[in-house]
């Protein structure tokens, strides 16, 4: 196996050892960097983040050091650090593995970052479904507390309750404030008025878990990992039609082909690669011909897509692209918070039109209407959730137009029931409000 | 055992504002009401956090993990999002439908098992992901389904 580009930074040391206990993490030098950081001036730490050139790992890829330097100063209010552990972008399961393998690296990252932004209040917003990871983090925090490492900082582990939109940073803040998780309009930005209207830094789990290593290597040295504009490593979540799905930490700029074929073992059952979603279900798709695109921000942008959350979904030649579009649109429809019209209505339109195309009940006009609806969503919503539905759907039509056309010309799905995604039910299809039978509750 | 009210006060103390404790309080209330939130649950949460029951219900209804209708003693949740669907989630759903004699969203007549479909559970590379009472089984194939159902039937 030619393991091209493998480099463990965030997950370092966790594959051959159990690092979930404090003693084990300390045995590999854990919390030494925290001690060093606390000797440093906060600004010196932010300078290290800036020198490292580390970009956010949650999806948008914003430079972490710059975001930290936007925080409003002298407001008389506390500054908050909120860590985004809501991981719900379909295809993504890396933050989960970071939490269950190296919870202390995440906590050490929180404490170093808190010092850098002069905060004593940290919240980790973990998605409600991650019960096992919650328990691991809770136990790790208890150990850290017992060992006196918090030094006046409080870290509150806050569990979500099942809502993708709470991963959007302002939806998360609303949820933390005890409201429905509906995004806020910006400005004001969280750096000025975030949690409880106070300056707030929001970063993804992987971003924060990178912080101790940035300090260990030094920002300038860390910046040498990866390629231009894409410093460091990322934990890529590999899934779909691939032999060895799982998380693989690679230097940015690594080969997508090598991730799928060498590390992932290729496509099972002798099937052919058809398409790859390179950054979670919200990003535009790549065709099999584009599998040599490098895994970094700029290369993906040049190919018309994004690295997003680092979730690589491999799709073989059994999948119908209309069904794929439908399933993706159903997800975003289900998760639309309902606050703004283009997203709330637009995602419903996408689902209806895609259903009609799949069922052979549409005309040429509807294919154009589908693209028109995408256009009316793109860039017109309160938060990027609408784009997250419109971008992939438009890309499926644009890159697999012929397949959509066949649905219309042939009056139905050319796969004739043999697609791998045939009849897949979505949560929006399931019965709701069907009470438990009376005799059972009596 | 401490009262619900007291437990919520403890949780509330972790946050600068009482309202922030609503999700943990609703979760606790749900655990104490057989896995769902009847009207009394909203009254209890509202009382403990100085909110109104209507407000508590409006928040709960936003989040998929809160149940506004009774559920079975066990919850079987299948991810049918893209990565799991590509590797056979639908076959797992069909096997569960057959084994349980119900459709997604329903509960078996003995009140024992509720079957639900969920969106991406965050185990995509190890799909199909099935959560049984919130503990992930990864991967689950259609042929594993009879064993899982048997286990729940035996377990009470
Ligand atoms: C609809 C939507 C869902 C999101 N979900 C997540 C998520 O689950 N986890 C995450 O870290 N970021 C998510 N984000 C991105 C966050 O808004 C935010 O950019 C990120 O947490 C910032 O951290 P970073 O700069 O370290 O990446 C989401 C964004 C949108 C628009
Ligand atoms: S798609 Fe099933 S766990 Fe992510």
Coordinates of C-alpha atoms and ligand atoms in Angstrom, one line a residue:
Chain A
X1 CA 0.0 0.0 0.0
X2 CA 1.6 3.2 -1.1
X3 CA 0.4 5.5 1.7
X4 CA 1.0 8.7 -0.1
X5 CA 0.8 11.8 2.0
X6 CA 0.0 10.1 5.3
X7 CA 1.1 12.3 8.2
X8 CA -0.5 12.2 11.6
X9 CA -0.6 15.4 13.5
X10 CA -4.1 15.5 15.1
X11 CA -4.4 11.8 15.5
X12 CA -0.7 11.3 16.2
X13 CA 0.1 8.4 18.6
X14 CA -3.5 7.3 18.9
X15 CA -3.5 4.3 16.6
X16 CA -1.2 2.0 18.6
X17 CA -2.1 3.3 22.0
X18 CA -5.2 4.3 24.0
X19 CA -4.7 8.0 24.7
X20 CA -8.1 8.6 26.3
X21 CA -6.7 8.6 29.8
X22 CA -4.8 11.5 31.2
X23 CA -1.8 9.5 32.2
X24 CA -1.4 8.0 28.8
X25 CA -1.7 11.4 27.1
X26 CA 0.8 12.9 29.5
X27 CA 3.2 10.0 28.8
X28 CA 3.6 11.3 25.2
X29 CA 4.1 14.9 26.4
X30 CA 0.5 15.9 26.7
X31 CA -0.3 19.2 28.5
X32 CA 3.4 20.3 28.4
X33 CA 2.5 22.6 25.6
X34 CA -0.3 24.1 27.7
X35 CA 2.2 24.9 30.4
X36 CA 4.5 26.5 27.8
X37 CA 1.6 28.4 26.3
X38 CA 0.6 29.8 29.7
X39 CA 4.1 31.3 30.0
X40 CA 3.5 33.1 26.7
X41 CA 1.7 36.4 26.0
X42 CA -1.7 35.8 24.4
X43 CA -0.7 37.8 21.3
X44 CA 2.4 35.7 20.8
X45 CA 0.2 32.6 20.6
X46 CA -2.1 34.3 18.0
X47 CA 1.1 35.1 16.1
X48 CA 1.9 31.4 16.0
X49 CA -1.6 30.6 14.7
X50 CA -1.1 33.2 12.0
X51 CA 2.3 32.0 11.1
X52 CA 1.0 28.4 10.9
X53 CA -1.5 29.5 8.3
X54 CA -4.0 27.0 9.6
X55 CA -7.5 27.3 8.1
X56 CA -10.7 26.2 9.8
X57 CA -11.5 22.5 9.4
X58 CA -15.3 22.9 9.9
X59 CA -16.1 23.6 6.2
X60 CA -15.5 27.3 5.3
X61 CA -11.7 27.2 5.6
X62 CA -11.3 30.6 7.2
X63 CA -7.8 31.3 8.6
X64 CA -7.9 30.5 12.3
X65 CA -5.4 33.1 13.5
X66 CA -7.2 35.9 11.7
X67 CA -10.5 35.0 13.2
X68 CA -9.0 35.0 16.6
X69 CA -7.6 38.5 16.0
X70 CA -11.0 39.9 15.0
X71 CA -12.3 39.4 18.6
X72 CA -13.5 42.7 20.1
X73 CA -11.4 43.9 22.9
X74 CA -12.2 46.0 26.0
X75 CA -16.0 45.4 25.8
X76 CA -16.3 44.8 29.5
X77 CA -17.9 41.5 28.6
X78 CA -16.4 38.0 28.9
X79 CA -14.9 36.5 25.7
X80 CA -16.2 33.0 24.9
X81 CA -14.6 30.1 23.0
X82 CA -17.2 27.7 21.6
X83 CA -16.0 24.5 19.9
X84 CA -18.1 23.2 17.2
X85 CA -18.5 19.4 17.7
X86 CA -21.9 19.3 16.0
X87 CA -20.5 17.3 13.1
X88 CA -23.5 16.5 10.9
X89 CA -22.5 17.2 7.3
X90 CA -23.3 14.0 5.5
X91 CA -20.1 11.9 4.9
X92 CA -18.3 13.5 7.8
X93 CA -17.1 11.5 10.9
X94 CA -13.7 12.8 11.6
X95 CA -14.4 15.0 14.7
X96 CA -16.0 11.9 16.2
X97 CA -12.8 9.9 15.8
X98 CA -10.7 12.8 17.2
X99 CA -12.9 12.9 20.2
X100 CA -12.9 9.2 20.9
X101 CA -9.1 8.8 20.3
X102 CA -7.5 12.0 21.5
X103 CA -10.0 13.8 23.7
X104 CA -7.1 15.3 25.7
X105 CA -5.6 16.9 22.6
X106 CA -8.9 18.6 22.0
X107 CA -9.1 19.8 25.6
X108 CA -5.4 20.9 25.6
X109 CA -6.2 22.8 22.4
X110 CA -9.2 24.5 24.1
X111 CA -7.1 25.6 27.1
X112 CA -4.3 27.0 24.9
X113 CA -6.7 28.8 22.6
X114 CA -8.6 30.1 25.7
X115 CA -5.3 31.6 26.9
X116 CA -4.6 33.1 23.5
X117 CA -7.9 34.9 23.4
X118 CA -8.0 35.7 27.2
X119 CA -11.1 33.7 27.8
X120 CA -12.0 31.7 30.8
X121 CA -15.3 30.3 29.4
X122 CA -15.3 27.4 26.9
X123 CA -18.3 25.6 25.5
X124 CA -18.0 22.4 23.5
X125 CA -21.2 21.9 21.5
X126 CA -21.3 18.2 20.8
X127 CA -24.1 16.7 18.6
X128 CA -26.6 14.9 20.8
X129 CA -26.3 11.6 18.9
X130 CA -22.6 11.3 19.9
X131 CA -23.3 9.6 23.3
X132 CA -20.1 7.5 23.4
X133 CA -17.9 10.5 22.5
X134 CA -19.7 12.6 25.1
X135 CA -18.9 10.1 27.8
X136 CA -15.3 10.0 26.7
X137 CA -15.0 13.8 26.8
X138 CA -16.8 14.0 30.0
X139 CA -14.5 11.6 31.7
X140 CA -11.5 13.3 30.2
X141 CA -12.7 16.6 31.5
X142 CA -13.1 15.2 35.0
X143 CA -9.6 14.0 35.0
X144 CA -8.3 17.3 33.8
X145 CA -10.3 19.1 36.5
X146 CA -9.0 16.7 39.1
X147 CA -5.4 17.3 38.0
X148 CA -5.8 21.0 38.4
X149 CA -5.1 21.8 34.8
X150 CA -8.1 24.1 34.2
X151 CA -6.5 26.9 36.1
X152 CA -9.8 28.9 36.4
X153 CA -11.1 28.1 33.0
X154 CA -14.5 26.4 32.8
X155 CA -15.2 24.0 30.0
X156 CA -18.9 23.1 29.6
X157 CA -19.8 20.1 27.5
X158 CA -23.1 21.0 25.9
X159 CA -25.1 18.3 24.1
X160 CA -27.2 19.2 21.0
X161 CA -30.4 17.4 20.3
X162 CA -30.5 16.5 16.6
X163 CA -30.4 19.5 14.3
X164 CA -27.9 19.9 11.5
X165 CA -28.4 23.6 11.4
X166 CA -26.9 23.9 14.9
X167 CA -23.5 23.3 13.2
X168 CA -23.9 26.6 11.5
X169 CA -22.1 28.9 13.9
X170 CA -24.9 31.3 14.7
X171 CA -27.5 28.5 14.8
X172 CA -25.1 27.0 17.4
X173 CA -25.1 30.2 19.4
X174 CA -28.8 30.4 19.4
X175 CA -29.1 26.8 20.5
X176 CA -26.6 27.4 23.3
X177 CA -28.7 30.3 24.4
X178 CA -31.6 27.9 24.8
X179 CA -33.5 28.8 21.6
X180 CA -34.5 27.0 18.4
X181 CA -31.3 26.8 16.4
X182 CA -32.1 29.3 13.7
X183 CA -29.2 31.2 12.3
X184 CA -28.8 34.9 12.9
X185 CA -28.2 37.5 10.2
X186 CA -24.7 38.9 10.1
X187 CA -23.4 41.4 11.0
X188 CA -22.9 41.6 13.9
X189 CA -20.4 38.8 13.6
X190 CA -19.8 36.5 16.5
X191 CA -16.3 38.0 17.1
X192 CA -18.1 41.2 18.2
X193 CA -21.5 39.9 19.4
X194 CA -21.6 36.2 19.7
X195 CA -22.7 34.1 22.6
X196 CA -24.8 36.2 25.1
X197 CA -24.0 39.2 22.9
X198 CA -20.3 38.9 23.8
X199 CA -17.2 38.4 21.7
X200 CA -17.0 34.8 20.7
X201 CA -14.5 32.6 18.8
X202 CA -16.0 29.6 17.1
X203 CA -13.8 26.8 15.8
X204 CA -14.2 23.2 14.7
X205 CA -13.0 20.3 16.8
X206 CA -10.2 19.5 14.4
X207 CA -9.0 23.1 14.2
X208 CA -8.7 23.2 18.0
X209 CA -7.2 19.8 18.2
X210 CA -4.4 21.0 15.9
X211 CA -3.4 23.8 18.2
X212 CA -1.1 21.9 20.5
X213 CA 0.8 20.5 17.5
X214 CA 1.2 24.0 16.0
X215 CA 2.9 25.0 19.2
X216 CA 5.0 21.9 19.4
X217 CA 6.3 22.4 15.9
X218 CA 6.2 26.2 15.9
X219 CA 3.9 28.0 13.5
X220 CA 6.5 28.5 10.8
X221 CA 7.4 24.8 10.8
X222 CA 3.7 23.8 10.7
X223 CA 3.2 26.0 7.7
X224 CA 5.7 23.9 5.8
X225 CA 3.3 21.0 5.9
X226 CA 0.9 20.8 3.0
X227 CA 0.9 23.1 0.1
X228 CA 0.5 26.8 -0.6
X229 CA -2.7 28.2 0.9
X230 CA -3.4 24.8 2.5
X231 CA -1.1 24.4 5.4
X232 CA -1.0 21.3 7.6
X233 CA -2.9 18.0 7.6
X234 CA -6.6 17.1 7.5
X235 CA -8.4 14.1 8.7
X236 CA -10.3 13.0 5.6
X237 CA -13.4 10.9 6.1
X238 CA -13.6 8.3 3.4
X239 CA -17.0 6.6 2.8
X240 CA -19.3 5.1 0.2
X241 CA -18.3 2.5 -2.4
X242 CA -14.8 1.9 -1.2
X243 CA -13.2 -1.2 0.3
X244 CA -11.7 0.4 3.4
X245 CA -13.8 3.4 4.6
X246 CA -12.5 5.3 7.5
X247 CA -10.6 8.4 8.6
X248 CA -7.2 9.1 7.1
X249 CA -5.1 12.0 8.1
X250 CA -3.1 13.3 5.2
X251 CA -1.0 16.3 4.4
X252 CA -3.0 18.8 2.4
X253 CA -2.2 18.5 -1.3
X254 CA -2.3 14.7 -1.1
X255 CA -3.7 12.7 -4.0
X256 CA -7.4 12.0 -4.0
X257 CA -6.7 9.0 -6.2
X258 CA -4.3 7.6 -3.7
X259 CA -6.7 8.1 -0.9
X260 CA -9.4 6.1 -2.7
X261 CA -7.3 3.4 -4.4
X262 CA -4.3 2.9 -2.1
X263 CA -5.5 3.7 1.4
X264 CA -9.1 3.0 0.7
X265 CA -8.4 -0.2 -1.3
X266 CA -10.4 1.0 -4.4
X267 CA -13.9 0.2 -5.5
X268 CA -15.3 -3.1 -4.3
X269 CA -17.0 -5.8 -6.3
X270 CA -15.2 -5.0 -9.5
X271 CA -17.3 -1.9 -10.1
X272 CA -16.2 1.3 -11.8
X273 CA -15.7 4.7 -10.2
X274 CA -18.5 7.1 -11.3
X275 CA -18.2 10.2 -9.2
X276 CA -16.6 11.6 -6.0
X277 CA -18.0 14.1 -3.6
X278 CA -14.9 15.6 -2.1
X279 CA -16.0 17.7 0.8
X280 CA -19.3 16.5 2.3
X281 CA -22.7 16.3 0.6
X282 CA -23.0 20.1 0.2
X283 CA -20.2 20.5 -2.3
X284 CA -20.3 20.0 -6.1
X285 CA -19.5 16.5 -7.4
X286 CA -16.4 15.5 -9.3
X287 CA -16.6 13.0 -12.2
X288 CA -14.3 9.9 -12.4
X289 CA -12.1 11.8 -14.8
X290 CA -11.3 14.3 -12.1
X291 CA -10.0 11.9 -9.5
X292 CA -6.5 13.3 -9.9
X293 CA -7.5 16.6 -8.4
X294 CA -5.3 17.2 -5.3
X295 CA -6.8 17.4 -1.8
X296 CA -6.2 21.1 -1.1
X297 CA -8.3 24.2 -1.0
X298 CA -7.0 25.8 -4.3
X299 CA -7.0 22.6 -6.4
X300 CA -10.6 21.9 -5.4
X301 CA -11.6 25.4 -6.2
X302 CA -10.0 25.2 -9.6
X303 CA -12.1 22.0 -10.2
X304 CA -15.2 24.0 -9.3
X305 CA -15.8 22.4 -6.0
X306 CA -14.6 22.6 -2.4
X307 CA -12.7 20.7 0.3
X308 CA -15.6 21.5 2.7
X309 CA -15.6 19.2 5.7
X310 CA -13.0 16.8 4.2
X311 CA -15.6 14.1 3.7
X312 CA -14.8 12.1 0.5
X313 CA -17.8 10.1 -0.7
X314 CA -17.0 7.5 -3.4
X315 CA -19.8 6.6 -5.8
X316 CA -19.7 3.7 -8.2
X317 CA -21.4 3.1 -11.5
X318 CA -24.5 1.6 -10.0
X319 CA -25.8 4.9 -8.6
X320 CA -28.4 6.9 -10.4
X321 CA -27.5 10.6 -10.1
X322 CA -31.1 11.8 -10.0
X323 CA -31.7 9.6 -7.0
X324 CA -28.5 10.9 -5.5
X325 CA -29.7 14.5 -6.0
X326 CA -33.1 13.6 -4.5
X327 CA -31.6 12.1 -1.4
X328 CA -29.2 15.0 -0.9
X329 CA -32.1 17.5 -1.4
X330 CA -34.3 15.6 1.0
X331 CA -31.6 16.0 3.7
X332 CA -31.4 19.7 3.3
X333 CA -35.1 20.1 3.1
X334 CA -35.4 18.2 6.4
X335 CA -32.7 20.3 8.0
X336 CA -33.8 23.7 6.7
X337 CA -34.7 25.8 9.8
X338 CA -37.6 27.5 8.0
X339 CA -36.4 31.0 8.8
X340 CA -35.8 32.3 5.3
X341 CA -38.0 31.7 2.3
X342 CA -35.5 30.8 -0.5
X343 CA -34.2 27.9 1.6
X344 CA -37.4 26.8 3.2
X345 CA -39.4 26.8 -0.1
X346 CA -36.5 26.2 -2.5
X347 CA -35.4 22.9 -0.9
X348 CA -39.0 21.7 -1.1
X349 CA -39.1 22.6 -4.8
X350 CA -35.9 20.7 -5.4
X351 CA -37.3 17.6 -3.8
X352 CA -40.6 17.8 -5.7
X353 CA -38.9 18.3 -9.1
X354 CA -36.3 15.6 -8.6
X355 CA -39.1 13.2 -7.5
X356 CA -40.9 14.0 -10.7
X357 CA -37.8 13.5 -12.9
X358 CA -37.0 10.2 -11.2
X359 CA -40.6 9.0 -11.6
X360 CA -40.7 9.9 -15.2
X361 CA -43.4 12.5 -14.7
X362 CA -41.5 15.6 -15.9
X363 CA -40.9 17.4 -19.1
X364 CA -37.9 19.3 -20.4
X365 CA -39.2 22.4 -18.8
X366 CA -38.8 20.9 -15.4
X367 CA -35.2 20.2 -15.9
X368 CA -34.7 23.9 -16.6
X369 CA -36.9 24.8 -13.7
X370 CA -34.7 22.7 -11.4
X371 CA -31.6 24.7 -12.4
X372 CA -33.6 27.9 -12.1
X373 CA -34.7 27.0 -8.6
X374 CA -31.0 26.3 -7.7
X375 CA -30.2 29.8 -9.1
X376 CA -32.9 31.4 -7.0
X377 CA -31.5 29.8 -3.8
X378 CA -27.7 30.4 -4.4
X379 CA -26.4 33.3 -2.5
X380 CA -29.9 34.4 -1.5
X381 CA -30.4 32.8 1.9
X382 CA -29.8 33.9 5.4
X383 CA -27.1 31.2 5.9
X384 CA -25.3 28.9 3.6
X385 CA -27.7 25.9 4.1
X386 CA -29.6 26.8 1.0
X387 CA -26.4 26.9 -1.1
X388 CA -25.5 23.5 0.5
X389 CA -28.6 22.1 -1.3
X390 CA -28.4 24.0 -4.5
X391 CA -24.7 23.6 -5.3
X392 CA -24.6 19.8 -5.3
X393 CA -27.9 19.4 -7.2
X394 CA -26.9 21.9 -9.9
X395 CA -23.5 20.1 -10.2
X396 CA -25.2 16.7 -10.7
X397 CA -27.3 18.2 -13.5
X398 CA -24.3 20.0 -15.1
X399 CA -21.9 17.1 -14.9
X400 CA -24.4 14.2 -15.6
X401 CA -26.8 16.1 -17.8
X402 CA -27.2 13.1 -20.2
X403 CA -28.4 10.9 -17.3
X404 CA -31.0 13.5 -16.3
X405 CA -32.0 13.8 -20.0
X406 CA -32.5 10.1 -20.2
X407 CA -35.0 10.2 -17.3
X408 CA -37.1 12.6 -19.3
X409 CA -36.7 11.0 -22.7
X410 CA -37.4 7.5 -21.5
X411 CA -40.1 8.5 -19.1
X412 CA -38.4 7.2 -16.0
X413 CA -35.2 5.9 -14.4
X414 CA -32.9 4.3 -16.9
X415 CA -31.6 2.0 -14.2
X416 CA -35.0 0.3 -14.0
X417 CA -34.8 -0.5 -10.3
X418 CA -31.1 -1.6 -10.4
X419 CA -29.5 1.6 -9.0
X420 CA -27.8 1.2 -5.7
X421 CA -29.9 4.1 -4.4
X422 CA -33.2 2.7 -5.5
X423 CA -36.1 3.4 -3.3
X424 CA -34.0 4.6 -0.5
X425 CA -36.3 6.1 2.2
X426 CA -35.4 9.4 3.9
X427 CA -36.5 10.5 7.3
X428 CA -38.9 12.9 5.5
X429 CA -40.7 9.8 4.1
X430 CA -41.3 8.1 7.4
X431 CA -44.6 8.1 9.3
X432 CA -44.9 10.8 11.8
X433 CA -47.3 11.2 14.7
X434 CA -48.2 7.5 14.7
X435 CA -48.7 6.9 18.4
X436 CA -47.7 3.7 20.2
X437 CA -50.7 1.3 20.2
X438 CA -53.1 2.0 23.1
X439 CA -52.9 -1.4 24.7
X440 CA -49.1 -1.0 25.0
X441 CA -49.2 2.3 26.9
X442 CA -52.0 1.3 29.2
Chain B
X1 CA -33.0 10.2 44.1
X2 CA -32.9 13.9 43.8
X3 CA -35.9 15.6 42.4
X4 CA -36.1 16.8 38.8
X5 CA -36.3 20.4 39.9
X6 CA -33.0 20.1 41.9
X7 CA -31.2 18.3 39.2
X8 CA -32.1 21.0 36.7
X9 CA -30.9 23.7 39.2
X10 CA -27.5 22.0 39.2
X11 CA -27.4 22.0 35.4
X12 CA -28.6 25.6 35.2
X13 CA -25.7 26.8 37.4
X14 CA -23.2 25.9 34.6
X15 CA -24.6 28.6 32.4
X16 CA -24.7 32.4 32.6
X17 CA -28.4 32.3 31.7
X18 CA -31.0 29.8 32.9
X19 CA -32.5 29.4 29.4
X20 CA -29.3 27.8 28.2
X21 CA -30.1 24.7 30.3
X22 CA -33.2 24.0 28.3
X23 CA -31.7 21.2 26.1
X24 CA -30.2 19.2 29.0
X25 CA -33.4 19.8 31.0
X26 CA -35.6 18.5 28.2
X27 CA -33.4 15.5 27.8
X28 CA -33.6 14.7 31.5
X29 CA -37.4 15.2 31.4
X30 CA -37.7 12.9 28.4
X31 CA -35.6 10.2 30.2
X32 CA -38.0 10.4 33.2
X33 CA -41.1 10.2 31.0
X34 CA -40.5 6.9 29.2
X35 CA -38.6 8.5 26.3
X36 CA -41.0 11.2 25.3
X37 CA -42.3 14.6 26.3
X38 CA -45.9 14.7 27.5
X39 CA -47.5 17.9 28.6
X40 CA -46.4 17.5 32.2
X41 CA -42.8 17.3 31.1
X42 CA -43.0 20.8 29.6
X43 CA -44.6 22.1 32.7
X44 CA -41.8 20.7 34.8
X45 CA -39.1 22.1 32.6
X46 CA -40.8 25.5 32.5
X47 CA -41.1 25.5 36.2
X48 CA -37.5 24.6 36.8
X49 CA -36.1 27.2 34.4
X50 CA -38.6 30.1 34.8
X51 CA -39.9 29.6 31.2
X52 CA -43.4 28.9 29.8
X53 CA -44.5 25.4 28.8
X54 CA -45.3 26.7 25.3
X55 CA -41.8 28.0 24.9
X56 CA -40.3 24.7 26.0
X57 CA -42.5 22.9 23.5
X58 CA -41.5 25.2 20.7
X59 CA -37.8 24.5 21.4
X60 CA -38.3 20.8 21.8
X61 CA -40.2 20.6 18.5
X62 CA -37.1 22.0 16.6
X63 CA -34.9 19.1 17.6
X64 CA -35.2 15.6 16.2
X65 CA -34.1 13.8 19.4
X66 CA -37.1 15.0 21.4
X67 CA -40.2 13.0 20.9
X68 CA -43.6 14.6 21.2
X69 CA -45.4 11.3 20.9
X70 CA -44.9 8.1 22.9
X71 CA -42.2 5.8 21.7
X72 CA -41.3 2.2 22.3
X73 CA -39.0 0.9 25.1
X74 CA -36.3 0.5 22.5
X75 CA -35.3 2.9 19.7
X76 CA -33.8 1.4 16.6
X77 CA -32.6 4.2 14.3
X78 CA -31.2 3.6 10.8
X79 CA -29.1 6.1 8.9
X80 CA -30.2 6.3 5.3
X81 CA -28.1 9.2 4.2
X82 CA -25.9 9.0 1.1
X83 CA -22.9 7.0 2.3
X84 CA -25.0 4.4 4.1
X85 CA -27.5 4.3 1.3
X86 CA -24.7 3.5 -1.2
X87 CA -23.7 0.5 0.9
X88 CA -27.2 -1.0 1.4
X89 CA -29.0 1.0 4.1
X90 CA -32.3 0.4 2.3
X91 CA -31.8 -3.4 2.6
X92 CA -31.3 -2.9 6.3
X93 CA -34.5 -0.9 6.6
X94 CA -36.4 -3.5 4.7
X95 CA -35.0 -6.3 6.9
X96 CA -36.1 -4.4 10.0
X97 CA -39.6 -3.7 8.5
X98 CA -40.0 -7.4 7.9
X99 CA -38.6 -8.6 11.2
X100 CA -40.7 -6.0 13.2
X101 CA -43.8 -5.9 11.0
X102 CA -43.9 -2.1 11.1
X103 CA -42.8 0.8 8.9
X104 CA -40.3 3.5 9.8
X105 CA -41.9 5.9 12.3
X106 CA -44.0 3.2 13.9
X107 CA -43.8 1.2 17.1
X108 CA -44.5 -2.6 17.5
X109 CA -47.9 -3.5 18.9
X110 CA -46.3 -4.6 22.2
X111 CA -44.8 -1.2 22.6
X112 CA -41.4 -2.6 22.7
X113 CA -39.5 -1.3 19.6
X114 CA -39.8 2.0 17.6
X115 CA -38.1 2.0 14.2
X116 CA -36.9 5.4 12.9
X117 CA -34.9 6.6 10.0
X118 CA -32.3 9.2 10.8
X119 CA -30.0 11.5 8.8
X120 CA -26.3 11.0 8.7
X121 CA -25.2 9.7 12.1
X122 CA -21.5 10.4 11.6
X123 CA -20.2 6.9 11.0
X124 CA -20.4 7.0 7.2
X125 CA -17.2 5.0 6.5
X126 CA -18.5 2.2 8.7
X127 CA -22.0 2.1 7.3
X128 CA -24.7 1.1 7.5
X129 CA -25.0 2.8 10.9
X130 CA -27.8 1.6 13.2
X131 CA -28.2 3.2 16.6
X132 CA -29.9 0.9 19.1
X133 CA -30.9 2.9 22.2
X134 CA -28.3 5.5 21.1
X135 CA -25.4 3.1 20.9
X136 CA -24.0 2.8 17.4
X137 CA -23.7 -0.6 15.7
X138 CA -21.2 -0.3 12.8
X139 CA -21.5 -1.7 10.2
X140 CA -24.9 -3.4 10.1
X141 CA -25.9 -5.5 7.1
X142 CA -29.4 -6.9 6.4
X143 CA -28.3 -10.3 7.6
X144 CA -27.4 -8.9 11.1
X145 CA -31.0 -7.6 11.6
X146 CA -32.7 -10.8 13.0
X147 CA -30.0 -11.0 15.7
X148 CA -30.4 -7.4 16.7
X149 CA -34.2 -7.7 17.0
X150 CA -33.9 -11.0 18.9
X151 CA -31.6 -9.3 21.3
X152 CA -34.1 -6.6 22.0
X153 CA -37.0 -9.0 22.3
X154 CA -35.0 -11.1 24.8
X155 CA -33.7 -8.1 26.7
X156 CA -37.2 -6.9 27.8
Ligands
LIG1 C1 -25.5 24.6 7.4 C2 -24.1 24.5 8.0 C3 -23.7 23.5 8.9 C4 -22.5 23.5 9.4 N1 -22.1 22.4 10.2 C5 -20.9 22.4 10.8 C6 -20.5 21.4 11.7 O1 -21.3 20.4 11.9 N2 -19.3 21.4 12.2 C7 -18.4 22.5 12.0 O2 -17.4 22.5 12.6 N3 -18.8 23.5 11.2 C8 -20.0 23.5 10.6 N4 -20.3 24.6 9.8 C9 -19.4 25.7 9.7 C10 -19.5 26.7 10.9 O3 -20.5 27.6 10.5 C11 -18.2 27.4 11.2 O4 -17.8 28.0 10.0 C12 -17.1 26.6 11.7 O5 -17.6 25.9 12.9 C13 -16.0 27.5 12.1 O6 -14.9 26.7 12.6 P1 -13.5 26.6 11.8 O7 -13.2 28.0 11.3 O8 -12.6 26.0 12.7 O9 -13.8 25.7 10.6 C14 -21.6 24.6 9.2 C15 -22.0 25.6 8.4 C16 -23.2 25.6 7.8 C17 -23.6 26.7 6.9
LIG2 S1 -24.3 8.6 5.9 FE1 -24.9 7.2 7.4 S2 -23.6 7.7 9.0 FE2 -23.2 9.3 7.6

